[in-house]
Amino acid sequence: MEPMGGAKLDPGHAPSVEPLPSSSGSNCSDLTLKLEFSTKVVEHEYIIGFTGYFSAKARSLYISSALRNAADADALEWRIVPRQNPASDFPSDFELVHIRQASPGSLLTLEDHPYIKRVTPQRKVFRTLKYTPSPEPAAPCNATRSWQSSRPFRRTSLSLGTGFWHATGRHSSRRLLRAIPRHVAQILQADVLWQMGHTGSGVKVAVFDTGLSEKHPHFKNVKERTNWTNEKTLDDGLGHGTFVAGVIASMRECQGFAPDSELHIFRVFTNNQVSYTSWFLDAFNYAILKKIDVLNLSIGGPDFMDHPFVDKVWELTANKVIMVSAIGNDGPLYGTLNNPADQMDVIGVGGIDFEDNIARFSSRGMTTWELPGGYGRVKPDIVTYGSGVRGSGMKEGCRSLSGTSVASPVVAGAVTLLASTVLNRELVNPASMKQALIASARRLPGVNMFEQGHGKLDLIRAYQILNSYKPQASLSPSYIDLTESPYMWPYCSQPIYYGGMPTIVNVTILNGMGVTGRIVDKSEAGGELTSTVKLPIKVKIVPTPPRSKRVLWDQYHNLRYPPGYFPRDNLRMKNDPLDWNGDHIHTNFKDMYQHLRSMGYFVEVLGAPITCFDASQYGTLLMVDSEEEYFPEEITKLRRDIDNGLSLIVFSDWYNTSVMRKVKFYDENTRQWWMPDTGGANVPALNDLISVWGMAFSDGLYEGDFTLADHDMYYASGCSIARFPEDGIVIAKNLKDQGLEVLKQETAVVEGVPILGLYQTPSDGGGRIALYGDSNCIDDSHRQKDCFWLLDALLQYTSYSMTPPSLSHSHSRVAPPTGAERPLPQRLEGNHLYRYSKVLEAHLGDPKPRPLPACPHLSWAKPQPLNETAPSNLWKHQKLLSVDLDKVALPNMRAYRPQVRPLSPGESGAWDIPGGIMPGRYNQEVGQTIPVFAFLGAMVVLSFFVVQLTKAKSKPKRRKPRIKRPAYLQPQAATATGKSPTV
């Protein structure tokens, strides 16, 4: 997990907080709650994870046995930290140990023990609330109270402010009059199930939060309250846990979904909003022992490689605990999903408002676990109301909050209510419940699947599906239609064609039949419980576009948190220090991708080394914000490719070892103050790549506004060009020295900073190279002014050899720098990039490149074409081939609400292929004949119309016959015949 609120943490910080005032009576006030987060590692404390559950005595023996074998065993001072909580009397799969002066060798010795799985540091989380005056007038007691949050980088509460959802603008003189909404349970028609006698009875639901008061009037079935903190209280001193519990199970005022459910309160945060990893692990173990059915976790963070936490969540769902978690409040940016909601086995919940719009704060997909080689999963799983939702106040009364931590208990309450409606409880498990929720969800129009998942929660339809459910496997998504826009974005945004990079769609199998399963062929199905799934696929296929229109995005050399510390590209963003959004064209470069598509370019993603693509098929290779190293074979191949006509555009970023040391933080894995292993980009690696052409970037760090080609631009923590060929074009601007500001808090302006370079390689038919020192202007994360126009100009240069006059004749053009005035940046000594690099491996002395991996080998399916092709300019995006629905029997797919029919027994899984389609390769001779026949046919039709026109002119004119009145307008006729007229 990463630090919050800044790149450097204060290990001595211990925040405090006042109790949250009640939202009823005279305690109402016009205050805004502001959340601030920070973290630290507990000195000398380690979590020892075991391979199974053991008694306290056995765990102690295993640890002492392992440490006796350590090389520094005599110098080690260690003890087991006592954990006094309800789980202490049961076997456990971890131990908390205090080891003084632990060496890396002793920790490795611990992991060598056959019963010890992992050793990780103990972590401490701070969640601080501060009161600030509200800019709005005092609101009545039942009005919305605002929560404002900085982006959390730990597993933290995901509540958010709501005031801005109801404002029409700062300067407006009138405001919308909004009706007070009904309670969210009634809006989702929970009262229909209540009238049928279903109120959550017999279902155990756990709330992991800040506790609950013993005599709160809203709850009648609090089965157990447990405290996992070091405070001697079970009460909620903040109000967040009470609100979440109220949405699920309140029986009064702000009605919850399942008032008769068994409520288990787990207090895992103190009144000072402090928690520890070990508290969560103990509480999770206790939840398994208590056979909890539903667990709500309104917390999140981006670290899906926090192994003890993630592994324990997998164990919970394997024990039939249905976990519901908030997807995160980091929207509208894409690639911002929080863990554990981004896990496959967890129901990840996004937020909408009461007008069914996706809440701006709700995090968007895709999941970034699978990058760079694959493609992320669809998340969130489902969305529901999360803006201005009413829930229980801390002592009594109701209050309103917003955030995905509000949407999460809405779904958790609905799941609890649904579980109570099923007679055979054995059928209810995390997979079957998730299947029912996503199959019944209502598709929101005009919203893609990485924003809404499978759609809006529909409680009644989910009830109908769940009560007729039979154990089966299903798919998420249930079909692939690359022509369905906008739901299937980004897949629907670009057709596929021969020779393109594979289009990867991540489909998850949900197994409602058991904890484990495997994929088998139909012929292998024996006496086991099996289920047949069918995946309909529809795509649009076009002829291969010309080389000049094809752009290849280098994803392979982009890294992000976790597991390493990669700083943000814009150092001004101190509250958001880490680069963790994937650096993908469909996450934080989404707007750039949409722009390139609108300009007619086809953008493909390279998820393998540079050695694994055919450069003759592409006009431009686009490298943006690269942090990874390069194999020597990649450097050699790129030089050869550019000599043969491939062009290269590089958007670099800052790299300065002194600044990197300045933005260090206390790393939670190595337990030491740690510098980033690269800057905004890995400039030394980029310099190795482009050095053969006499090019290099500097270690300068610059910032400022300027004008280029009549466009306003902003340089955000970028570097400069240190070397460039003398016959190239270089543009320079006056910028502030941000490196000096960071290191010495001094301000200085540097004149003539080279920021842009264009170069035509000298080889016959060689490609072109363009360098720019900052990527922030095409990155959605903190972009202030976009430079898409510049990207267009660079692509015109690289793809068509058209030098933009606005750049070549610019007054800012300077002589190319030679690099003699200052040395080039060197890699930071002692960096740990090799620990998570795909290119480097540990070696005595400096890390060395790994052996070049083999390129991915694809097993191609047998082609069964559905289109009759013809030679044309159909590669243009406005003229796409489509499936002839009259010829092909396709699954019934209604707009926005697909209905996929399952296979009947014995039914073939293949589509019927219309007759007359030639299998295999397109016949070129036939393709050349088609235009001739088309021309002759057009001439015949034209001749026919000419003859008819001539005949019409030669005939004498005739008077128009009088139009006879229709029979149904003649009442006499109808009466005479005795029959009623037929309409």
Short mmCIF file of C-alpha atoms in Angstrom, two decimals, residues 213-379:
data_model
loop_
_atom_site.label_atom_id
_atom_site.label_comp_id
_atom_site.label_asym_id
_atom_site.label_seq_id
_atom_site.Cartn_x
_atom_site.Cartn_y
_atom_site.Cartn_z
CA SER A 213 -23.64 2.11 19.99
CA GLU A 214 -25.21 -0.59 22.15
CA LYS A 215 -28.63 1.05 22.60
CA HIS A 216 -29.08 2.64 19.20
CA PRO A 217 -32.86 2.78 18.59
CA HIS A 218 -32.66 1.80 14.90
CA PHE A 219 -31.45 -1.78 15.40
CA LYS A 220 -33.31 -4.66 17.01
CA ASN A 221 -31.16 -7.67 16.14
CA VAL A 222 -27.52 -6.79 16.83
CA LYS A 223 -26.26 -10.30 17.43
CA GLU A 224 -22.69 -9.42 18.34
CA ARG A 225 -20.40 -6.41 18.62
CA THR A 226 -16.67 -7.14 18.59
CA ASN A 227 -13.76 -4.79 19.06
CA TRP A 228 -10.55 -5.45 17.13
CA THR A 229 -8.84 -2.19 18.08
CA ASN A 230 -6.72 -1.23 21.07
CA GLU A 231 -9.47 1.00 22.48
CA LYS A 232 -11.72 -0.20 25.30
CA THR A 233 -15.01 0.61 23.60
CA LEU A 234 -17.42 -0.90 21.12
CA ASP A 235 -19.25 2.33 20.33
CA ASP A 236 -19.01 4.35 17.14
CA GLY A 237 -17.28 7.63 17.89
CA LEU A 238 -17.42 8.86 14.31
CA GLY A 239 -20.76 7.90 12.77
CA HIS A 240 -19.56 6.17 9.62
CA GLY A 241 -20.10 2.61 10.86
CA THR A 242 -23.55 3.50 12.21
CA PHE A 243 -24.56 4.94 8.84
CA VAL A 244 -23.42 1.84 6.95
CA ALA A 245 -25.17 -0.49 9.39
CA GLY A 246 -28.33 1.61 9.12
CA VAL A 247 -28.50 1.35 5.34
CA ILE A 248 -28.35 -2.44 5.71
CA ALA A 249 -30.53 -3.15 8.76
CA SER A 250 -32.19 -0.08 10.28
CA MET A 251 -35.81 -0.72 11.29
CA ARG A 252 -36.91 2.90 11.88
CA GLU A 253 -36.94 6.29 10.17
CA CYS A 254 -34.23 5.80 7.53
CA GLN A 255 -35.33 2.24 6.82
CA GLY A 256 -32.70 -0.38 5.97
CA PHE A 257 -33.12 -3.32 3.62
CA ALA A 258 -33.02 -6.21 6.08
CA PRO A 259 -34.15 -5.09 9.55
CA ASP A 260 -34.50 -8.67 10.86
CA SER A 261 -31.03 -9.82 9.78
CA GLU A 262 -28.43 -10.86 12.35
CA LEU A 263 -26.13 -7.86 12.55
CA HIS A 264 -22.49 -8.52 13.48
CA ILE A 265 -20.52 -5.34 14.14
CA PHE A 266 -16.74 -5.51 13.70
CA ARG A 267 -15.02 -2.41 15.03
CA VAL A 268 -11.76 -2.30 13.06
CA PHE A 269 -11.10 1.48 13.22
CA THR A 270 -10.50 3.50 16.39
CA ASN A 271 -12.09 6.86 17.17
CA ASN A 272 -8.82 8.34 15.92
CA GLN A 273 -9.40 6.41 12.68
CA VAL A 274 -6.40 4.13 13.12
CA SER A 275 -6.26 0.49 12.03
CA TYR A 276 -3.69 -2.24 11.47
CA THR A 277 -3.41 -5.04 8.94
CA SER A 278 -3.35 -7.60 11.76
CA TRP A 279 -6.69 -6.29 13.08
CA PHE A 280 -8.32 -6.98 9.72
CA LEU A 281 -6.76 -10.45 9.46
CA ASP A 282 -7.97 -11.47 12.92
CA ALA A 283 -11.44 -10.05 12.24
CA PHE A 284 -11.64 -11.87 8.89
CA ASN A 285 -10.71 -15.15 10.58
CA TYR A 286 -13.41 -14.60 13.19
CA ALA A 287 -15.98 -13.89 10.47
CA ILE A 288 -15.18 -17.28 8.93
CA LEU A 289 -15.56 -18.99 12.31
CA LYS A 290 -18.92 -17.29 12.87
CA LYS A 291 -20.14 -18.42 9.43
CA ILE A 292 -20.96 -14.90 8.30
CA ASP A 293 -23.13 -14.85 5.16
CA VAL A 294 -22.66 -11.27 3.91
CA LEU A 295 -19.79 -8.88 4.68
CA ASN A 296 -19.73 -5.18 3.81
CA LEU A 297 -16.36 -3.48 3.44
CA SER A 298 -16.67 0.23 2.60
CA ILE A 299 -12.93 0.73 2.38
CA GLY A 300 -10.44 0.50 -0.45
CA GLY A 301 -7.00 1.19 -1.82
CA PRO A 302 -5.15 0.60 -5.09
CA ASP A 303 -2.75 -2.07 -3.78
CA PHE A 304 -3.92 -5.39 -5.21
CA MET A 305 -0.53 -6.86 -4.30
CA ASP A 306 -1.04 -6.52 -0.54
CA HIS A 307 -0.78 -10.29 -0.26
CA PRO A 308 -1.99 -11.01 3.30
CA PHE A 309 -5.11 -8.92 2.81
CA VAL A 310 -5.90 -10.15 -0.73
CA ASP A 311 -5.30 -13.80 0.15
CA LYS A 312 -7.60 -13.54 3.16
CA VAL A 313 -10.38 -12.10 0.99
CA TRP A 314 -10.04 -15.12 -1.33
CA GLU A 315 -10.31 -17.38 1.72
CA LEU A 316 -13.45 -15.60 2.89
CA THR A 317 -15.27 -16.13 -0.39
CA ALA A 318 -14.10 -19.73 -0.53
CA ASN A 319 -15.94 -20.13 2.79
CA LYS A 320 -19.18 -18.81 1.21
CA VAL A 321 -18.90 -15.30 2.65
CA ILE A 322 -20.46 -12.91 0.13
CA MET A 323 -18.21 -9.86 0.22
CA VAL A 324 -19.53 -6.51 -1.02
CA SER A 325 -17.06 -3.66 -1.37
CA ALA A 326 -16.93 -0.09 -2.68
CA ILE A 327 -15.21 0.37 -6.02
CA GLY A 328 -13.56 3.70 -5.05
CA ASN A 329 -14.07 7.47 -5.23
CA ASP A 330 -11.36 8.29 -7.78
CA GLY A 331 -13.59 8.96 -10.78
CA PRO A 332 -14.13 10.17 -13.38
CA LEU A 333 -10.59 9.03 -14.25
CA TYR A 334 -10.36 5.52 -15.72
CA GLY A 335 -8.12 2.79 -14.29
CA THR A 336 -8.86 3.90 -10.70
CA LEU A 337 -10.45 0.78 -9.20
CA ASN A 338 -9.82 0.08 -5.52
CA ASN A 339 -9.01 -3.24 -3.90
CA PRO A 340 -10.67 -5.50 -2.72
CA ALA A 341 -13.62 -4.47 -4.95
CA ASP A 342 -11.49 -5.12 -8.04
CA GLN A 343 -11.12 -8.80 -7.17
CA MET A 344 -13.08 -11.34 -9.22
CA ASP A 345 -14.74 -12.95 -6.21
CA VAL A 346 -15.91 -9.67 -4.65
CA ILE A 347 -19.05 -7.77 -5.67
CA GLY A 348 -17.59 -4.38 -6.58
CA VAL A 349 -20.13 -1.55 -6.35
CA GLY A 350 -20.12 1.78 -8.16
CA GLY A 351 -22.33 4.80 -7.49
CA ILE A 352 -25.12 6.59 -9.34
CA ASP A 353 -27.34 9.53 -8.40
CA PHE A 354 -31.13 9.47 -8.19
CA GLU A 355 -31.38 10.50 -11.86
CA ASP A 356 -29.54 7.30 -12.84
CA ASN A 357 -26.38 9.15 -13.90
CA ILE A 358 -23.03 7.60 -13.07
CA ALA A 359 -21.69 9.56 -10.11
CA ARG A 360 -18.69 11.62 -11.07
CA PHE A 361 -16.75 10.33 -8.06
CA SER A 362 -17.34 6.65 -8.89
CA SER A 363 -14.11 4.94 -9.98
CA ARG A 364 -13.90 3.53 -13.49
CA GLY A 365 -12.33 0.37 -14.91
CA MET A 366 -10.52 -1.41 -16.37
CA THR A 367 -8.72 -3.53 -13.77
CA THR A 368 -4.96 -3.07 -14.10
CA TRP A 369 -3.89 -6.45 -12.65
CA GLU A 370 -3.51 -7.90 -16.13
CA LEU A 371 -1.33 -5.17 -17.66
CA PRO A 372 0.80 -4.87 -19.67
CA GLY A 373 0.44 -8.23 -21.43
CA GLY A 374 -3.32 -8.69 -21.20
CA TYR A 375 -6.41 -6.57 -20.76
CA GLY A 376 -8.40 -5.73 -17.64
CA ARG A 377 -11.67 -7.20 -16.42
CA VAL A 378 -15.05 -5.49 -16.37
CA LYS A 379 -15.51 -3.60 -13.10
#
